[in-house]
CSV table of C-alpha atoms and ligand atoms in Angstrom, one decimal:
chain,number,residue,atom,x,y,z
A,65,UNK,CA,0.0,0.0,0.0
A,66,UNK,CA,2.7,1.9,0.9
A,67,UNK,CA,4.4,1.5,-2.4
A,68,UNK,CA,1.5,2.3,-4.4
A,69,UNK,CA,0.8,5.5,-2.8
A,70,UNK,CA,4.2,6.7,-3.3
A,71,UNK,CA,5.0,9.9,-5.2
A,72,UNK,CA,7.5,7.8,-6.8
A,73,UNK,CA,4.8,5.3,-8.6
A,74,UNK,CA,5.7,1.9,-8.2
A,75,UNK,CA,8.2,2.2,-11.1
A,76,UNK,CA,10.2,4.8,-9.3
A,77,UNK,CA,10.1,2.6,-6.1
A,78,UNK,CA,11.5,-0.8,-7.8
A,79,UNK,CA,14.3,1.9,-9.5
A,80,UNK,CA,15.5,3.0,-6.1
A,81,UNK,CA,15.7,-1.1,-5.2
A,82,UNK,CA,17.9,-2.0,-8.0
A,83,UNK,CA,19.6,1.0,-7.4
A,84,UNK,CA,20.7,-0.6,-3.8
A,85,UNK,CA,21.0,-4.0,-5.5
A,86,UNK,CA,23.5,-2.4,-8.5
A,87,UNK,CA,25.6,-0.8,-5.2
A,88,UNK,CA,25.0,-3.8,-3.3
A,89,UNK,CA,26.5,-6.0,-6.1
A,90,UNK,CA,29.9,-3.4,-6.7
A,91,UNK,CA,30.6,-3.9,-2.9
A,92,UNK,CA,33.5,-5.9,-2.0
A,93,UNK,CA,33.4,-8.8,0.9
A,94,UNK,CA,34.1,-6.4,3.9
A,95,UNK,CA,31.1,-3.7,2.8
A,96,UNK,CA,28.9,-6.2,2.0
A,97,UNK,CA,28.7,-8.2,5.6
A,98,UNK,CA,28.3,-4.6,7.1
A,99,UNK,CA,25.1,-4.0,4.7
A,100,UNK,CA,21.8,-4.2,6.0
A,101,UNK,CA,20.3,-6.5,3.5
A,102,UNK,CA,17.1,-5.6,3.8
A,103,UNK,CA,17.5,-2.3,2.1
A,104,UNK,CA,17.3,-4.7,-1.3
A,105,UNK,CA,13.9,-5.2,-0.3
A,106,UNK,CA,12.5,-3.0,2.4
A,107,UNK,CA,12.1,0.8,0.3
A,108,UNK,CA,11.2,2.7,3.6
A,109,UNK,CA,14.3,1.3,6.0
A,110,UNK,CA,12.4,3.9,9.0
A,111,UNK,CA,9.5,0.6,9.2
A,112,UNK,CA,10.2,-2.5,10.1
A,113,UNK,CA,9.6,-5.9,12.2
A,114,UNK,CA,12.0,-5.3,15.7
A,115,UNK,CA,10.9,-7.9,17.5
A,116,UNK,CA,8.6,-11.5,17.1
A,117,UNK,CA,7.8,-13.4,20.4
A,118,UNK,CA,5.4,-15.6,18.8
A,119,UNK,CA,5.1,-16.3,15.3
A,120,UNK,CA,1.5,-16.5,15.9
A,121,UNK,CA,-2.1,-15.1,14.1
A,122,UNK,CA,-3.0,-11.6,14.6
A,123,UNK,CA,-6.4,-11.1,16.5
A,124,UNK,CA,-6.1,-7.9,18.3
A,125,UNK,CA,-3.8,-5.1,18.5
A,126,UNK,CA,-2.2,-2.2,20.2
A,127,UNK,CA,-1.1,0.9,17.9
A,128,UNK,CA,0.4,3.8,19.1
A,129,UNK,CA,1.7,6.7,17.5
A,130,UNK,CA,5.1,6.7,19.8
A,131,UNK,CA,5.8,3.3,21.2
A,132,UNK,CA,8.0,3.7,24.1
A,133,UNK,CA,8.7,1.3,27.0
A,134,UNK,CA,5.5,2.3,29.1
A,135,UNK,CA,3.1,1.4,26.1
A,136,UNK,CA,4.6,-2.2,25.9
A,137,UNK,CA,4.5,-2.6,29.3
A,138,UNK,CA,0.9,-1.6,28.8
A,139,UNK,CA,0.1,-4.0,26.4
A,140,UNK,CA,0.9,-6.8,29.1
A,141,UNK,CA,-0.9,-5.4,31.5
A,142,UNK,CA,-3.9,-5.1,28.5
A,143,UNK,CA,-3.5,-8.9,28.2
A,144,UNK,CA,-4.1,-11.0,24.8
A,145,UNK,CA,-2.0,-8.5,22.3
A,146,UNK,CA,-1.0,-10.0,19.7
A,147,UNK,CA,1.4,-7.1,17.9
A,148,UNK,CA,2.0,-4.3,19.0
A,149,UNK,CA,2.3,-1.4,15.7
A,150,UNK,CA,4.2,1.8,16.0
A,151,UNK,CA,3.9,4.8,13.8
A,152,UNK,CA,7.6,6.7,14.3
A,153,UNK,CA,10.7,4.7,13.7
A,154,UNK,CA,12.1,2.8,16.5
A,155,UNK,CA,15.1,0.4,16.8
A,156,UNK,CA,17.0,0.0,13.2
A,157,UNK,CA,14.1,2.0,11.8
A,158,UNK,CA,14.9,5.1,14.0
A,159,UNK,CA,18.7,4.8,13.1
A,160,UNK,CA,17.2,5.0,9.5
A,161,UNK,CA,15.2,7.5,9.6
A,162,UNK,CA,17.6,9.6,6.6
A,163,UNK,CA,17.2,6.8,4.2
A,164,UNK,CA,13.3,7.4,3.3
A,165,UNK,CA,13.9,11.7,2.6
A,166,UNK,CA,15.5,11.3,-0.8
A,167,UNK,CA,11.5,10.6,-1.6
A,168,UNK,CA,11.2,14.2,-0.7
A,169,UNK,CA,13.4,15.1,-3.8
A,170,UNK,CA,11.3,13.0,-6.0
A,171,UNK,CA,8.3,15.0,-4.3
A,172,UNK,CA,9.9,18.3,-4.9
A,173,UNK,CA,10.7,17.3,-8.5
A,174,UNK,CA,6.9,16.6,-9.0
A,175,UNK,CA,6.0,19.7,-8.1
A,176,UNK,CA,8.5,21.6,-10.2
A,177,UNK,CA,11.5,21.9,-8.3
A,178,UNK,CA,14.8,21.0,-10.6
A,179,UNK,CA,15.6,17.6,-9.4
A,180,UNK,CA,19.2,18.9,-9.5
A,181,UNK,CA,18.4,21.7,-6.8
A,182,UNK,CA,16.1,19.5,-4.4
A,183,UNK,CA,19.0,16.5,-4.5
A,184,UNK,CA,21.6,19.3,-3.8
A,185,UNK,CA,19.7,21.3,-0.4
A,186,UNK,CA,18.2,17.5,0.3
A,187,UNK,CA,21.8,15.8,0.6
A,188,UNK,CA,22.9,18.6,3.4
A,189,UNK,CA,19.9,18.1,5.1
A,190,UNK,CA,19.6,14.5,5.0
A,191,UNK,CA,23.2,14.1,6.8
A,192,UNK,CA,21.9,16.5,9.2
A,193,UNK,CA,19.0,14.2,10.7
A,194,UNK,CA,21.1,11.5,10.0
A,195,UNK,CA,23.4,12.9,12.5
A,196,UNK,CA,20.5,14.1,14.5
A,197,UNK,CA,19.4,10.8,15.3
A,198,UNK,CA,22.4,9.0,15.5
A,199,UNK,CA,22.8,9.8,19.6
A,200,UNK,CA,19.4,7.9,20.3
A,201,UNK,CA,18.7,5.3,22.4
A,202,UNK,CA,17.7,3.0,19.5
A,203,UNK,CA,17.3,-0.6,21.6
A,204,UNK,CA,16.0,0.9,24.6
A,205,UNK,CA,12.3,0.0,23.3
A,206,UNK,CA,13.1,-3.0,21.5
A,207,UNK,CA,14.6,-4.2,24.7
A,208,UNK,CA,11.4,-3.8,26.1
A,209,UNK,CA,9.5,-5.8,23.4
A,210,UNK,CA,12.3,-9.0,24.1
A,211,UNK,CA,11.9,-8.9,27.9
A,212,UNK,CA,8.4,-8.7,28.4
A,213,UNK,CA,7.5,-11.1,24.9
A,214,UNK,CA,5.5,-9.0,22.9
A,215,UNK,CA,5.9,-8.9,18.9
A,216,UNK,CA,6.5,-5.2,17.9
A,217,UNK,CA,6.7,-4.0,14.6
A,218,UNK,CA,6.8,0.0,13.0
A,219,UNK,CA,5.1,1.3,10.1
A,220,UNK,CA,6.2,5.2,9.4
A,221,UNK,CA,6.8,6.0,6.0
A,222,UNK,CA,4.1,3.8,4.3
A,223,UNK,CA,1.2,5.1,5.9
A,224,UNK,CA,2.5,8.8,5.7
A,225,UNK,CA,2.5,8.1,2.1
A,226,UNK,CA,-1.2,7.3,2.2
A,227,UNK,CA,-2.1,10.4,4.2
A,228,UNK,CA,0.2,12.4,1.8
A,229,UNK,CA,-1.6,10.8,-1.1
A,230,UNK,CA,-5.2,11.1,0.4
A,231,UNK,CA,-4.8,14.7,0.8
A,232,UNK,CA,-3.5,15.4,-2.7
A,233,UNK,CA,-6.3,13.8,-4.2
A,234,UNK,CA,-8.8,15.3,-2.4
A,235,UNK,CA,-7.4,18.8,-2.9
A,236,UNK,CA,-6.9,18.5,-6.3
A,237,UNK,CA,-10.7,17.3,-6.5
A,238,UNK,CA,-12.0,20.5,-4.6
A,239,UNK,CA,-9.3,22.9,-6.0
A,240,UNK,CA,-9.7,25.2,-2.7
A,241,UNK,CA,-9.0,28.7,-4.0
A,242,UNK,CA,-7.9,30.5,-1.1
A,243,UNK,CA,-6.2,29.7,2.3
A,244,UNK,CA,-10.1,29.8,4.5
A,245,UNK,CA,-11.1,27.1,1.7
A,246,UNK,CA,-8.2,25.0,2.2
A,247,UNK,CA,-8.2,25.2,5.9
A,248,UNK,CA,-12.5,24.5,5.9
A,249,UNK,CA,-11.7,21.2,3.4
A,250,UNK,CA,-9.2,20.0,6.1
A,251,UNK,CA,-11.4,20.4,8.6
A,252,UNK,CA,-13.7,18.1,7.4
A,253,UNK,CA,-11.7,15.6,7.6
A,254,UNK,CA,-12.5,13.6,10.7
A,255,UNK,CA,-9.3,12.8,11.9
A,256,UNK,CA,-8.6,17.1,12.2
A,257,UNK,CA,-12.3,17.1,13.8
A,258,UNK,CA,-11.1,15.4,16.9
A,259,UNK,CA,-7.5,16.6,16.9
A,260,UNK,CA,-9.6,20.1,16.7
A,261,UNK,CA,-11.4,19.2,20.3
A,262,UNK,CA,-7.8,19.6,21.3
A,263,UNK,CA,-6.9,22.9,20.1
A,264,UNK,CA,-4.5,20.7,17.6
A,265,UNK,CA,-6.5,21.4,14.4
A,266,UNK,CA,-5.2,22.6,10.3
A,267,UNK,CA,-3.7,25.8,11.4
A,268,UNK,CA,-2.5,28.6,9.2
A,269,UNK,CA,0.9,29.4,10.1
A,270,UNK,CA,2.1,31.8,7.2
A,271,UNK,CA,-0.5,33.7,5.3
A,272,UNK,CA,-3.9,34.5,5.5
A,273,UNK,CA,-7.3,33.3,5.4
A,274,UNK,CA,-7.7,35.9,2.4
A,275,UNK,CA,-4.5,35.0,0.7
A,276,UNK,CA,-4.9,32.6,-3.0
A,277,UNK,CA,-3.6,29.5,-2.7
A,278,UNK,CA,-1.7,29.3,-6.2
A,279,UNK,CA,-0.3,25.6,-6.4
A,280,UNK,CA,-0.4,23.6,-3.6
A,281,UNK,CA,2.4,21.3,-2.9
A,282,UNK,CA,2.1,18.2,-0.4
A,283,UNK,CA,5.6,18.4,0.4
A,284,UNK,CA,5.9,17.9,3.6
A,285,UNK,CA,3.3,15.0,4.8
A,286,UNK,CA,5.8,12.2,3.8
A,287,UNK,CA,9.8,11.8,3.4
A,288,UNK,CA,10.4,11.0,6.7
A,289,UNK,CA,10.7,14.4,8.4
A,290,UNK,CA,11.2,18.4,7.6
A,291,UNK,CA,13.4,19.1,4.3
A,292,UNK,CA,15.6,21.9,3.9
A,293,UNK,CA,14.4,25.7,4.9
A,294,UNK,CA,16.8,26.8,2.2
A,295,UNK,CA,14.3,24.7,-0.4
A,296,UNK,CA,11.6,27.5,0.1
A,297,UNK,CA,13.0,29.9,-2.4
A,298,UNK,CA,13.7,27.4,-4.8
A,299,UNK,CA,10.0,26.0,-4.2
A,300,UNK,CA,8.7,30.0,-5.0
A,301,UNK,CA,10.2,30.0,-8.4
A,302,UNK,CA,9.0,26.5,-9.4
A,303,UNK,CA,6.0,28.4,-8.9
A,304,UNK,CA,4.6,27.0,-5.4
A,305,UNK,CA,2.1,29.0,-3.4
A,306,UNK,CA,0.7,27.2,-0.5
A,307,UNK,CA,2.6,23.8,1.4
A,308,UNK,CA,0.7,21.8,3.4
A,309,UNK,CA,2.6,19.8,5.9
A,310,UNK,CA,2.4,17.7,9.0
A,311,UNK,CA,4.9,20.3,11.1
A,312,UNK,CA,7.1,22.7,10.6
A,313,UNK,CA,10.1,24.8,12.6
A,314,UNK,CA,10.3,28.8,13.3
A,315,UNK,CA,13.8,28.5,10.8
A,316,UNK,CA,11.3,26.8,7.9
A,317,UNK,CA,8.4,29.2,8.9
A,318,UNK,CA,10.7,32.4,8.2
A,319,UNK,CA,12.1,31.3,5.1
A,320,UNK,CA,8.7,30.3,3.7
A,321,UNK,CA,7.6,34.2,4.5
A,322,UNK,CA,10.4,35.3,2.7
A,323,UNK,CA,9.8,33.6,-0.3
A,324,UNK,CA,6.0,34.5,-0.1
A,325,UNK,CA,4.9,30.6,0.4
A,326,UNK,CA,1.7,30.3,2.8
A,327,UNK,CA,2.3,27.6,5.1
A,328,UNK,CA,-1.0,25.5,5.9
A,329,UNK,CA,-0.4,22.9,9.1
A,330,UNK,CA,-3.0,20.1,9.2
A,331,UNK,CA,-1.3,18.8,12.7
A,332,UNK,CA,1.0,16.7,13.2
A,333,UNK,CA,-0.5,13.8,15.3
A,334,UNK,CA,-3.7,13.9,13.0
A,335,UNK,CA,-2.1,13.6,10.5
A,336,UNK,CA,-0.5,10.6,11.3
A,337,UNK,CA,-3.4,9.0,12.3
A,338,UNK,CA,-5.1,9.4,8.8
A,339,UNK,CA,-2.3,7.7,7.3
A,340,UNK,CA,-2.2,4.5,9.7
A,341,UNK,CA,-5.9,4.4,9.2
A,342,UNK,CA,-6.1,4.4,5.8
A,343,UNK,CA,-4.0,1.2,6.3
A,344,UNK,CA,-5.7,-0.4,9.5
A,345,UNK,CA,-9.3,-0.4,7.8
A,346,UNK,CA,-7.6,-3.4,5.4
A,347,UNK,CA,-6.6,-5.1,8.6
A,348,UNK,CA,-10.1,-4.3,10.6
A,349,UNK,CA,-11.8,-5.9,7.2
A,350,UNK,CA,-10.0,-9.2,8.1
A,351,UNK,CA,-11.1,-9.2,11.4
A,352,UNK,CA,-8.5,-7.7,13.7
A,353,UNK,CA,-9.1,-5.8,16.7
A,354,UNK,CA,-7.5,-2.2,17.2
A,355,UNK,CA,-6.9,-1.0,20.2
A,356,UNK,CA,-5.1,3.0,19.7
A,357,UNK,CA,-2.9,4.1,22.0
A,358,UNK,CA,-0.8,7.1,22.5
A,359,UNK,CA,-2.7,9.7,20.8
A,360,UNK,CA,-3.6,7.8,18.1
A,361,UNK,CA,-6.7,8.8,16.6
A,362,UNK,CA,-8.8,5.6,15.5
A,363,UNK,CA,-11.1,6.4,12.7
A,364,UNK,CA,-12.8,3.9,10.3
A,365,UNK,CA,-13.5,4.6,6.5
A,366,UNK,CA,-16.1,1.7,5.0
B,456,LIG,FE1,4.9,11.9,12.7
């Protein structure tokens, strides 16, 4: 699902495999036993199996937006969890969270940005949050999962592509014309109804209501996490008007208002939840129980 919701198409996605596999096969003995082998296969290395118990059949599970060591201690104390699923990376999957943003190049390149500029801001930035995350903790959780037997996987990127994807389409249907619009179609949406209960709904945080949308990029709802502030500028002359992301920092927020760019926040959590529910209606279909957890928002689509 993941895969066919990607901004890539699945051709692009099976490119950037055999791409692995053509450095993969180059390598010599030494750099090949320090691969992670499951970059041949796996496209979104920030999602991933961490830990299996039991190899046994699903019937219920916890998901949680942020699994930490107090949710799987939870879901013993729940009883008769069979998986636990986690949105952000964890384990391996945090320590790869970098892989997964060259998709935002692709993205940027979609919506008019010279693949030559995104590829150049991206690869600065990408070694940046691959240095970010590099201090982490990343077996404290999995730790967890082994100790107290529960199976636990993470699935980030894939369902932020289905948000990313729902959201495009649906924009593109209603062709919002200015900023109020947009933010009144994305309210709509049940997922930013509840987060809106909260005081955590769409948001505009450079623009105004009044302001024309121009084109509207999804740039920042999937690729792992926020691109370069520099890409602003770049993203004004490709002829950008309005981004709609998940989150975004006071250094991207000021570069966006110098480059004229409205900046339209759906929410962060919410938005996440639309993705991982766009994937857990296939498994409630089959007959699995969902239990959410840590500010996951459970919403079912017939
Ligand atoms: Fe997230």
């Amino acid at each position: 699902m993941g895969i066919k919701a990607d901004f890539r198409g699945e051709e692009g996605v099976r490119k950037l495999l055999d791409n692995k596999k053509k450095q993969y096969e180059k390598m010599d003995e030494k750099e090949k036993n320090e691969f992670d082998r499951e970059a041949l296969e796996n496209p979104y290395l920030d999602s991933g199996i961490h830990y299996i118990a039991e190899d046994k059949e699903i019937k219920k599970i916890l998901v949680g937006i942020d699994i930490e060591p107090a949710e799987i201690l939870m879901a013993k104390e729940l009883g008769n969890i069979d998986l636990i699923i986690g949105h952000h990376p964890l384990g391996k999957g945090l320590a790869h969270l970098a892989d997964v943003m060259s998709l935002q190049c692709d993205v940027l390149n979609y919506y008019g940005v010279p693949i030559n500029i995104a590829e150049g801001l991206m690869r600065e930035r990408i070694e940046e949050v691959a240095r970010g995350v590099n201090w982490r903790n990343h077996r404290r959780i999995i730790d967890t999962a082994e100790l107290l037997k529960q199976n636990l996987i993470n699935i980030h990127t894939p369902c932020d592509n289905l948000a990313a994807k729902f959201l495009k389409d649906l924009i593109e249907e209603k062709k919002p014309e200015i900023i109020g619009e947009l933010i009144d179609l994305l309210k709509e949406i049940p997922e930013y109804k509840e987060a809106m209960k909260i005081g955590a709904g769409p948001k505009i945080f450079v623009g105004t209501p009044e302001n024309r949308c121009g084109k509207i990029a999804l740039t920042e709802i999937t690729g792992g996490t926020e691109g370069s502030p520099k890409l602003y500028e770049k993203m004004a002359n490709a002829g950008i008007g309005t981004v709609v992301g998940m989150h975004v920092s006071e250094e991207h927020k000021k570069q966006a208002e110098e480059a004229h760019i409205n900046v339209v926040i759906a929410g962060h959590i919410s938005s996440d939840s639309l993705g991982i529910n766009l994937f857990l209606d296939k498994l409630e279909k089959q007959g699995i129980e969902i239990i959410p957890c840590s500010g996951f928002i459970r919403i079912l689509r017939s």
